[in-house]
Amino acid sequence: MADFTPVSAAIGGALIGLASVLMVLLAGRDAGVSGIFSGVLNLRSEDKGWRIAFIAGLILAPVVAGWIGHGMATPKLPSNWTLIVAGGLLVGFGSRLGGGCCSGHGTCAIG
């Protein structure tokens, strides 16, 4: 735990909490990534704009942070792509089976 930085962790946690509260107040929804992503994949969904922006922000934020010089650790992934794809599919299936993922349930206190 040598890389623990309590100030940046507290700021990040506060931003996640603020985003969760704003999502409930302004959209009436929890900020669960699996539900947001499933709405992007749903062909009958009419509110894809904010969903795509949310997912794009999740992808672009660390990319931009890397470009401006913020150091990030390289993720340690298995070398077998079959395991990576199977793990992703199982997590996606499990989150849909459970009615959402830990990001939405945890930040909205319904864990």
mmCIF file of N, CA and C in Angstrom:
data_model
loop_
_atom_site.group_PDB
_atom_site.id
_atom_site.type_symbol
_atom_site.label_atom_id
_atom_site.label_comp_id
_atom_site.label_asym_id
_atom_site.label_seq_id
_atom_site.Cartn_x
_atom_site.Cartn_y
_atom_site.Cartn_z
ATOM 1 N N MET A 1 0.822 -1.191 0.000
ATOM 2 C CA MET A 1 0.000 0.000 0.000
ATOM 3 C C MET A 1 0.859 1.245 0.000
ATOM 4 N N ALA A 2 1.964 1.206 -0.692
ATOM 5 C CA ALA A 2 2.874 2.336 -0.703
ATOM 6 C C ALA A 2 2.348 3.491 -1.538
ATOM 7 N N ASP A 3 1.410 3.227 -2.436
ATOM 8 C CA ASP A 3 0.908 4.268 -3.321
ATOM 9 C C ASP A 3 -0.353 4.941 -2.793
ATOM 10 N N PHE A 4 -0.717 4.710 -1.551
ATOM 11 C CA PHE A 4 -1.940 5.288 -1.000
ATOM 12 C C PHE A 4 -1.773 6.786 -0.809
ATOM 13 N N THR A 5 -2.676 7.545 -1.390
ATOM 14 C CA THR A 5 -2.661 8.998 -1.260
ATOM 15 C C THR A 5 -4.024 9.425 -0.747
ATOM 16 N N PRO A 6 -4.147 9.692 0.552
ATOM 17 C CA PRO A 6 -5.454 9.942 1.143
ATOM 18 C C PRO A 6 -6.157 11.189 0.614
ATOM 19 N N VAL A 7 -5.422 12.224 0.246
ATOM 20 C CA VAL A 7 -6.069 13.443 -0.239
ATOM 21 C C VAL A 7 -6.743 13.189 -1.586
ATOM 22 N N SER A 8 -6.005 12.602 -2.526
ATOM 23 C CA SER A 8 -6.610 12.341 -3.835
ATOM 24 C C SER A 8 -7.711 11.297 -3.722
ATOM 25 N N ALA A 9 -7.577 10.333 -2.808
ATOM 26 C CA ALA A 9 -8.635 9.341 -2.604
ATOM 27 C C ALA A 9 -9.895 9.997 -2.055
ATOM 28 N N ALA A 10 -9.735 10.936 -1.124
ATOM 29 C CA ALA A 10 -10.896 11.636 -0.561
ATOM 30 C C ALA A 10 -11.564 12.518 -1.611
ATOM 31 N N ILE A 11 -10.763 13.182 -2.435
ATOM 32 C CA ILE A 11 -11.328 14.014 -3.502
ATOM 33 C C ILE A 11 -12.071 13.141 -4.506
ATOM 34 N N GLY A 12 -11.479 12.019 -4.887
ATOM 35 C CA GLY A 12 -12.142 11.104 -5.817
ATOM 36 C C GLY A 12 -13.437 10.558 -5.251
ATOM 37 N N GLY A 13 -13.432 10.177 -3.982
ATOM 38 C CA GLY A 13 -14.642 9.673 -3.344
ATOM 39 C C GLY A 13 -15.728 10.732 -3.270
ATOM 40 N N ALA A 14 -15.326 11.970 -2.968
ATOM 41 C CA ALA A 14 -16.296 13.066 -2.916
ATOM 42 C C ALA A 14 -16.898 13.329 -4.292
ATOM 43 N N LEU A 15 -16.083 13.249 -5.341
ATOM 44 C CA LEU A 15 -16.593 13.461 -6.700
ATOM 45 C C LEU A 15 -17.548 12.341 -7.123
ATOM 46 N N ILE A 16 -17.237 11.110 -6.745
ATOM 47 C CA ILE A 16 -18.134 9.998 -7.052
ATOM 48 C C ILE A 16 -19.460 10.178 -6.309
ATOM 49 N N GLY A 17 -19.390 10.556 -5.042
ATOM 50 C CA GLY A 17 -20.606 10.804 -4.271
ATOM 51 C C GLY A 17 -21.426 11.941 -4.839
ATOM 52 N N LEU A 18 -20.757 13.024 -5.230
ATOM 53 C CA LEU A 18 -21.456 14.162 -5.824
ATOM 54 C C LEU A 18 -22.125 13.767 -7.140
ATOM 55 N N ALA A 19 -21.415 13.013 -7.972
ATOM 56 C CA ALA A 19 -21.993 12.571 -9.244
ATOM 57 C C ALA A 19 -23.196 11.673 -9.008
ATOM 58 N N SER A 20 -23.117 10.820 -8.000
ATOM 59 C CA SER A 20 -24.233 9.927 -7.687
ATOM 60 C C SER A 20 -25.453 10.704 -7.212
ATOM 61 N N VAL A 21 -25.234 11.683 -6.346
ATOM 62 C CA VAL A 21 -26.338 12.501 -5.844
ATOM 63 C C VAL A 21 -26.962 13.317 -6.975
ATOM 64 N N LEU A 22 -26.127 13.909 -7.818
ATOM 65 C CA LEU A 22 -26.649 14.689 -8.939
ATOM 66 C C LEU A 22 -27.431 13.820 -9.914
ATOM 67 N N MET A 23 -26.959 12.589 -10.123
ATOM 68 C CA MET A 23 -27.663 11.683 -11.033
ATOM 69 C C MET A 23 -29.055 11.357 -10.495
ATOM 70 N N VAL A 24 -29.165 11.133 -9.201
ATOM 71 C CA VAL A 24 -30.469 10.837 -8.608
ATOM 72 C C VAL A 24 -31.366 12.078 -8.641
ATOM 73 N N LEU A 25 -30.810 13.234 -8.282
ATOM 74 C CA LEU A 25 -31.618 14.451 -8.242
ATOM 75 C C LEU A 25 -32.049 14.929 -9.628
ATOM 76 N N LEU A 26 -31.146 14.871 -10.592
ATOM 77 C CA LEU A 26 -31.440 15.442 -11.905
ATOM 78 C C LEU A 26 -32.080 14.451 -12.878
ATOM 79 N N ALA A 27 -31.739 13.166 -12.747
ATOM 80 C CA ALA A 27 -32.254 12.186 -13.708
ATOM 81 C C ALA A 27 -33.165 11.148 -13.060
ATOM 82 N N GLY A 28 -33.175 11.099 -11.728
ATOM 83 C CA GLY A 28 -33.997 10.110 -11.051
ATOM 84 C C GLY A 28 -33.489 8.693 -11.197
ATOM 85 N N ARG A 29 -32.195 8.529 -11.437
ATOM 86 C CA ARG A 29 -31.595 7.210 -11.649
ATOM 87 C C ARG A 29 -30.331 7.076 -10.811
ATOM 88 N N ASP A 30 -29.958 5.848 -10.498
ATOM 89 C CA ASP A 30 -28.675 5.662 -9.828
ATOM 90 C C ASP A 30 -27.567 5.617 -10.879
ATOM 91 N N ALA A 31 -26.355 5.867 -10.446
ATOM 92 C CA ALA A 31 -25.217 5.963 -11.361
ATOM 93 C C ALA A 31 -24.531 4.618 -11.520
ATOM 94 N N GLY A 32 -25.285 3.595 -11.829
ATOM 95 C CA GLY A 32 -24.723 2.261 -12.040
ATOM 96 C C GLY A 32 -24.250 2.100 -13.472
ATOM 97 N N VAL A 33 -22.996 1.733 -13.627
ATOM 98 C CA VAL A 33 -22.401 1.654 -14.956
ATOM 99 C C VAL A 33 -23.061 0.568 -15.799
ATOM 100 N N SER A 34 -23.416 -0.559 -15.210
ATOM 101 C CA SER A 34 -24.024 -1.620 -16.014
ATOM 102 C C SER A 34 -25.378 -1.197 -16.569
ATOM 103 N N GLY A 35 -26.170 -0.487 -15.793
ATOM 104 C CA GLY A 35 -27.454 -0.004 -16.282
ATOM 105 C C GLY A 35 -27.299 1.067 -17.346
ATOM 106 N N ILE A 36 -26.331 1.934 -17.164
ATOM 107 C CA ILE A 36 -26.075 2.982 -18.150
ATOM 108 C C ILE A 36 -25.595 2.356 -19.455
ATOM 109 N N PHE A 37 -24.679 1.397 -19.359
ATOM 110 C CA PHE A 37 -24.144 0.751 -20.560
ATOM 111 C C PHE A 37 -25.207 -0.083 -21.264
ATOM 112 N N SER A 38 -26.064 -0.758 -20.503
ATOM 113 C CA SER A 38 -27.119 -1.549 -21.148
ATOM 114 C C SER A 38 -28.094 -0.652 -21.894
ATOM 115 N N GLY A 39 -28.287 0.582 -21.418
ATOM 116 C CA GLY A 39 -29.127 1.535 -22.138
ATOM 117 C C GLY A 39 -28.506 1.969 -23.453
ATOM 118 N N VAL A 40 -27.178 1.983 -23.524
ATOM 119 C CA VAL A 40 -26.499 2.295 -24.787
ATOM 120 C C VAL A 40 -26.734 1.172 -25.789
ATOM 121 N N LEU A 41 -26.703 -0.066 -25.301
ATOM 122 C CA LEU A 41 -26.882 -1.222 -26.191
ATOM 123 C C LEU A 41 -28.336 -1.471 -26.567
ATOM 124 N N ASN A 42 -29.273 -0.945 -25.789
ATOM 125 C CA ASN A 42 -30.698 -1.152 -26.050
ATOM 126 C C ASN A 42 -31.119 -0.343 -27.272
ATOM 127 N N LEU A 43 -31.619 -1.020 -28.294
ATOM 128 C CA LEU A 43 -32.002 -0.345 -29.538
ATOM 129 C C LEU A 43 -33.216 0.557 -29.362
ATOM 130 N N ARG A 44 -34.076 0.262 -28.390
ATOM 131 C CA ARG A 44 -35.290 1.048 -28.172
ATOM 132 C C ARG A 44 -35.109 2.192 -27.181
ATOM 133 N N SER A 45 -33.921 2.362 -26.666
ATOM 134 C CA SER A 45 -33.657 3.422 -25.692
ATOM 135 C C SER A 45 -33.650 4.787 -26.385
ATOM 136 N N GLU A 46 -34.355 5.742 -25.785
ATOM 137 C CA GLU A 46 -34.442 7.074 -26.368
ATOM 138 C C GLU A 46 -33.465 8.065 -25.736
ATOM 139 N N ASP A 47 -32.831 7.687 -24.650
ATOM 140 C CA ASP A 47 -31.938 8.615 -23.952
ATOM 141 C C ASP A 47 -30.482 8.170 -24.055
ATOM 142 N N LYS A 48 -30.018 7.932 -25.271
ATOM 143 C CA LYS A 48 -28.657 7.432 -25.466
ATOM 144 C C LYS A 48 -27.599 8.521 -25.342
ATOM 145 N N GLY A 49 -27.963 9.773 -25.549
ATOM 146 C CA GLY A 49 -26.969 10.847 -25.563
ATOM 147 C C GLY A 49 -26.174 10.943 -24.279
ATOM 148 N N TRP A 50 -26.843 11.060 -23.150
ATOM 149 C CA TRP A 50 -26.125 11.196 -21.886
ATOM 150 C C TRP A 50 -25.439 9.898 -21.509
ATOM 151 N N ARG A 51 -26.016 8.770 -21.909
ATOM 152 C CA ARG A 51 -25.386 7.477 -21.608
ATOM 153 C C ARG A 51 -24.051 7.340 -22.343
ATOM 154 N N ILE A 52 -24.043 7.710 -23.612
ATOM 155 C CA ILE A 52 -22.802 7.642 -24.396
ATOM 156 C C ILE A 52 -21.778 8.615 -23.835
ATOM 157 N N ALA A 53 -22.216 9.816 -23.441
ATOM 158 C CA ALA A 53 -21.303 10.794 -22.847
ATOM 159 C C ALA A 53 -20.710 10.267 -21.536
ATOM 160 N N PHE A 54 -21.525 9.594 -20.719
ATOM 161 C CA PHE A 54 -21.059 9.030 -19.450
ATOM 162 C C PHE A 54 -19.982 7.976 -19.698
ATOM 163 N N ILE A 55 -20.255 7.029 -20.602
ATOM 164 C CA ILE A 55 -19.294 5.970 -20.907
ATOM 165 C C ILE A 55 -18.030 6.558 -21.539
ATOM 166 N N ALA A 56 -18.197 7.528 -22.435
ATOM 167 C CA ALA A 56 -17.032 8.171 -23.051
ATOM 168 C C ALA A 56 -16.176 8.864 -21.992
ATOM 169 N N GLY A 57 -16.812 9.481 -21.004
ATOM 170 C CA GLY A 57 -16.067 10.123 -19.929
ATOM 171 C C GLY A 57 -15.271 9.122 -19.108
ATOM 172 N N LEU A 58 -15.853 7.942 -18.879
ATOM 173 C CA LEU A 58 -15.131 6.900 -18.142
ATOM 174 C C LEU A 58 -13.880 6.446 -18.898
ATOM 175 N N ILE A 59 -13.967 6.438 -20.216
ATOM 176 C CA ILE A 59 -12.836 5.994 -21.033
ATOM 177 C C ILE A 59 -11.829 7.121 -21.236
ATOM 178 N N LEU A 60 -12.328 8.329 -21.504
ATOM 179 C CA LEU A 60 -11.434 9.438 -21.847
ATOM 180 C C LEU A 60 -10.722 10.061 -20.652
ATOM 181 N N ALA A 61 -11.314 10.012 -19.474
ATOM 182 C CA ALA A 61 -10.686 10.647 -18.308
ATOM 183 C C ALA A 61 -9.284 10.100 -18.020
ATOM 184 N N PRO A 62 -9.082 8.786 -17.947
ATOM 185 C CA PRO A 62 -7.711 8.318 -17.704
ATOM 186 C C PRO A 62 -6.782 8.553 -18.892
ATOM 187 N N VAL A 63 -7.330 8.549 -20.112
ATOM 188 C CA VAL A 63 -6.498 8.822 -21.283
ATOM 189 C C VAL A 63 -5.975 10.254 -21.222
ATOM 190 N N VAL A 64 -6.848 11.203 -20.932
ATOM 191 C CA VAL A 64 -6.437 12.608 -20.825
ATOM 192 C C VAL A 64 -5.471 12.797 -19.654
ATOM 193 N N ALA A 65 -5.741 12.118 -18.541
ATOM 194 C CA ALA A 65 -4.835 12.216 -17.388
ATOM 195 C C ALA A 65 -3.430 11.730 -17.762
ATOM 196 N N GLY A 66 -3.358 10.676 -18.552
ATOM 197 C CA GLY A 66 -2.058 10.189 -19.015
ATOM 198 C C GLY A 66 -1.375 11.177 -19.940
ATOM 199 N N TRP A 67 -2.148 11.822 -20.806
ATOM 200 C CA TRP A 67 -1.580 12.799 -21.735
ATOM 201 C C TRP A 67 -1.002 14.008 -21.016
ATOM 202 N N ILE A 68 -1.623 14.409 -19.911
ATOM 203 C CA ILE A 68 -1.120 15.599 -19.212
ATOM 204 C C ILE A 68 -0.036 15.262 -18.189
ATOM 205 N N GLY A 69 0.363 13.995 -18.150
ATOM 206 C CA GLY A 69 1.503 13.626 -17.337
ATOM 207 C C GLY A 69 1.210 12.923 -16.028
ATOM 208 N N HIS A 70 -0.046 12.603 -15.753
ATOM 209 C CA HIS A 70 -0.358 11.881 -14.516
ATOM 210 C C HIS A 70 0.044 10.425 -14.692
ATOM 211 N N GLY A 71 0.954 9.957 -13.867
ATOM 212 C CA GLY A 71 1.429 8.585 -13.978
ATOM 213 C C GLY A 71 0.384 7.575 -13.539
ATOM 214 N N MET A 72 0.261 6.513 -14.298
ATOM 215 C CA MET A 72 -0.692 5.459 -13.966
ATOM 216 C C MET A 72 0.010 4.112 -14.079
ATOM 217 N N ALA A 73 -0.372 3.220 -13.193
ATOM 218 C CA ALA A 73 0.205 1.876 -13.216
ATOM 219 C C ALA A 73 -0.350 1.089 -14.395
ATOM 220 N N THR A 74 0.473 0.245 -14.974
ATOM 221 C CA THR A 74 0.028 -0.627 -16.055
ATOM 222 C C THR A 74 -0.810 -1.746 -15.454
ATOM 223 N N PRO A 75 -2.007 -1.977 -15.989
ATOM 224 C CA PRO A 75 -2.835 -3.049 -15.420
ATOM 225 C C PRO A 75 -2.200 -4.411 -15.643
ATOM 226 N N LYS A 76 -2.374 -5.280 -14.667
ATOM 227 C CA LYS A 76 -1.833 -6.636 -14.758
ATOM 228 C C LYS A 76 -2.957 -7.561 -15.208
ATOM 229 N N LEU A 77 -2.926 -7.930 -16.476
ATOM 230 C CA LEU A 77 -3.956 -8.775 -17.058
ATOM 231 C C LEU A 77 -3.383 -10.131 -17.405
ATOM 232 N N PRO A 78 -4.216 -11.166 -17.417
ATOM 233 C CA PRO A 78 -3.725 -12.461 -17.883
ATOM 234 C C PRO A 78 -3.364 -12.382 -19.363
ATOM 235 N N SER A 79 -2.417 -13.174 -19.782
ATOM 236 C CA SER A 79 -1.992 -13.143 -21.184
ATOM 237 C C SER A 79 -2.989 -13.860 -22.095
ATOM 238 N N ASN A 80 -3.885 -14.615 -21.533
ATOM 239 C CA ASN A 80 -4.857 -15.377 -22.304
ATOM 240 C C ASN A 80 -6.112 -14.528 -22.540
ATOM 241 N N TRP A 81 -6.351 -14.112 -23.777
ATOM 242 C CA TRP A 81 -7.506 -13.268 -24.109
ATOM 243 C C TRP A 81 -8.821 -13.994 -23.895
ATOM 244 N N THR A 82 -8.818 -15.302 -23.973
ATOM 245 C CA THR A 82 -10.040 -16.059 -23.721
ATOM 246 C C THR A 82 -10.502 -15.845 -22.287
ATOM 247 N N LEU A 83 -9.569 -15.847 -21.349
ATOM 248 C CA LEU A 83 -9.918 -15.596 -19.948
ATOM 249 C C LEU A 83 -10.448 -14.185 -19.744
ATOM 250 N N ILE A 84 -9.861 -13.214 -20.408
ATOM 251 C CA ILE A 84 -10.298 -11.832 -20.266
ATOM 252 C C ILE A 84 -11.723 -11.666 -20.790
ATOM 253 N N VAL A 85 -11.996 -12.206 -21.976
ATOM 254 C CA VAL A 85 -13.323 -12.088 -22.575
ATOM 255 C C VAL A 85 -14.349 -12.862 -21.750
ATOM 256 N N ALA A 86 -14.003 -14.084 -21.336
ATOM 257 C CA ALA A 86 -14.934 -14.883 -20.531
ATOM 258 C C ALA A 86 -15.226 -14.194 -19.201
ATOM 259 N N GLY A 87 -14.208 -13.624 -18.571
ATOM 260 C CA GLY A 87 -14.411 -12.904 -17.315
ATOM 261 C C GLY A 87 -15.311 -11.698 -17.493
ATOM 262 N N GLY A 88 -15.118 -10.949 -18.570
ATOM 263 C CA GLY A 88 -15.966 -9.793 -18.839
ATOM 264 C C GLY A 88 -17.416 -10.184 -19.073
ATOM 265 N N LEU A 89 -17.618 -11.271 -19.818
ATOM 266 C CA LEU A 89 -18.984 -11.744 -20.066
ATOM 267 C C LEU A 89 -19.646 -12.225 -18.775
ATOM 268 N N LEU A 90 -18.892 -12.918 -17.928
ATOM 269 C CA LEU A 90 -19.455 -13.391 -16.659
ATOM 270 C C LEU A 90 -19.805 -12.240 -15.732
ATOM 271 N N VAL A 91 -18.962 -11.223 -15.687
ATOM 272 C CA VAL A 91 -19.263 -10.060 -14.859
ATOM 273 C C VAL A 91 -20.506 -9.345 -15.393
ATOM 274 N N GLY A 92 -20.589 -9.180 -16.698
ATOM 275 C CA GLY A 92 -21.767 -8.545 -17.293
ATOM 276 C C GLY A 92 -23.038 -9.334 -17.033
ATOM 277 N N PHE A 93 -22.973 -10.651 -17.192
ATOM 278 C CA PHE A 93 -24.139 -11.496 -16.927
ATOM 279 C C PHE A 93 -24.532 -11.427 -15.453
ATOM 280 N N GLY A 94 -23.546 -11.482 -14.574
ATOM 281 C CA GLY A 94 -23.828 -11.435 -13.139
ATOM 282 C C GLY A 94 -24.434 -10.114 -12.704
ATOM 283 N N SER A 95 -23.958 -9.015 -13.293
ATOM 284 C CA SER A 95 -24.522 -7.720 -12.914
ATOM 285 C C SER A 95 -25.952 -7.563 -13.422
ATOM 286 N N ARG A 96 -26.256 -8.099 -14.579
ATOM 287 C CA ARG A 96 -27.638 -8.053 -15.067
ATOM 288 C C ARG A 96 -28.529 -8.989 -14.243
ATOM 289 N N LEU A 97 -28.014 -10.146 -13.878
ATOM 290 C CA LEU A 97 -28.765 -11.098 -13.067
ATOM 291 C C LEU A 97 -29.066 -10.514 -11.688
ATOM 292 N N GLY A 98 -28.109 -9.778 -11.148
ATOM 293 C CA GLY A 98 -28.275 -9.181 -9.823
ATOM 294 C C GLY A 98 -29.021 -7.858 -9.829
ATOM 295 N N GLY A 99 -29.442 -7.395 -10.984
ATOM 296 C CA GLY A 99 -30.186 -6.142 -11.055
ATOM 297 C C GLY A 99 -29.296 -4.913 -10.975
ATOM 298 N N GLY A 100 -28.041 -5.055 -11.304
ATOM 299 C CA GLY A 100 -27.123 -3.912 -11.287
ATOM 300 C C GLY A 100 -25.762 -4.313 -10.772
ATOM 301 N N CYS A 101 -24.842 -3.410 -10.883
ATOM 302 C CA CYS A 101 -23.476 -3.704 -10.461
ATOM 303 C C CYS A 101 -23.133 -2.949 -9.175
ATOM 304 N N CYS A 102 -21.971 -3.228 -8.664
ATOM 305 C CA CYS A 102 -21.585 -2.646 -7.380
ATOM 306 C C CYS A 102 -21.385 -1.140 -7.460
ATOM 307 N N SER A 103 -21.121 -0.598 -8.635
ATOM 308 C CA SER A 103 -20.930 0.857 -8.711
ATOM 309 C C SER A 103 -22.212 1.589 -8.379
ATOM 310 N N GLY A 104 -23.316 1.159 -8.924
ATOM 311 C CA GLY A 104 -24.597 1.805 -8.623
ATOM 312 C C GLY A 104 -25.113 1.468 -7.257
ATOM 313 N N HIS A 105 -25.052 0.194 -6.893
ATOM 314 C CA HIS A 105 -25.563 -0.213 -5.584
ATOM 315 C C HIS A 105 -24.715 0.351 -4.448
ATOM 316 N N GLY A 106 -23.427 0.374 -4.623
ATOM 317 C CA GLY A 106 -22.550 0.871 -3.567
ATOM 318 C C GLY A 106 -22.659 2.360 -3.365
ATOM 319 N N THR A 107 -22.697 3.128 -4.447
ATOM 320 C CA THR A 107 -22.743 4.587 -4.311
ATOM 321 C C THR A 107 -24.114 5.082 -3.893
ATOM 322 N N CYS A 108 -25.137 4.277 -4.116
ATOM 323 C CA CYS A 108 -26.495 4.690 -3.731
ATOM 324 C C CYS A 108 -26.958 4.004 -2.448
ATOM 325 N N ALA A 109 -26.052 3.358 -1.739
ATOM 326 C CA ALA A 109 -26.304 2.745 -0.434
ATOM 327 C C ALA A 109 -27.389 1.693 -0.465
ATOM 328 N N ILE A 110 -27.423 0.914 -1.536
ATOM 329 C CA ILE A 110 -28.372 -0.198 -1.584
ATOM 330 C C ILE A 110 -27.619 -1.509 -1.807
ATOM 331 N N GLY A 111 -26.373 -1.570 -1.313
ATOM 332 C CA GLY A 111 -25.505 -2.734 -1.502
ATOM 333 C C GLY A 111 -25.970 -3.937 -0.868
#
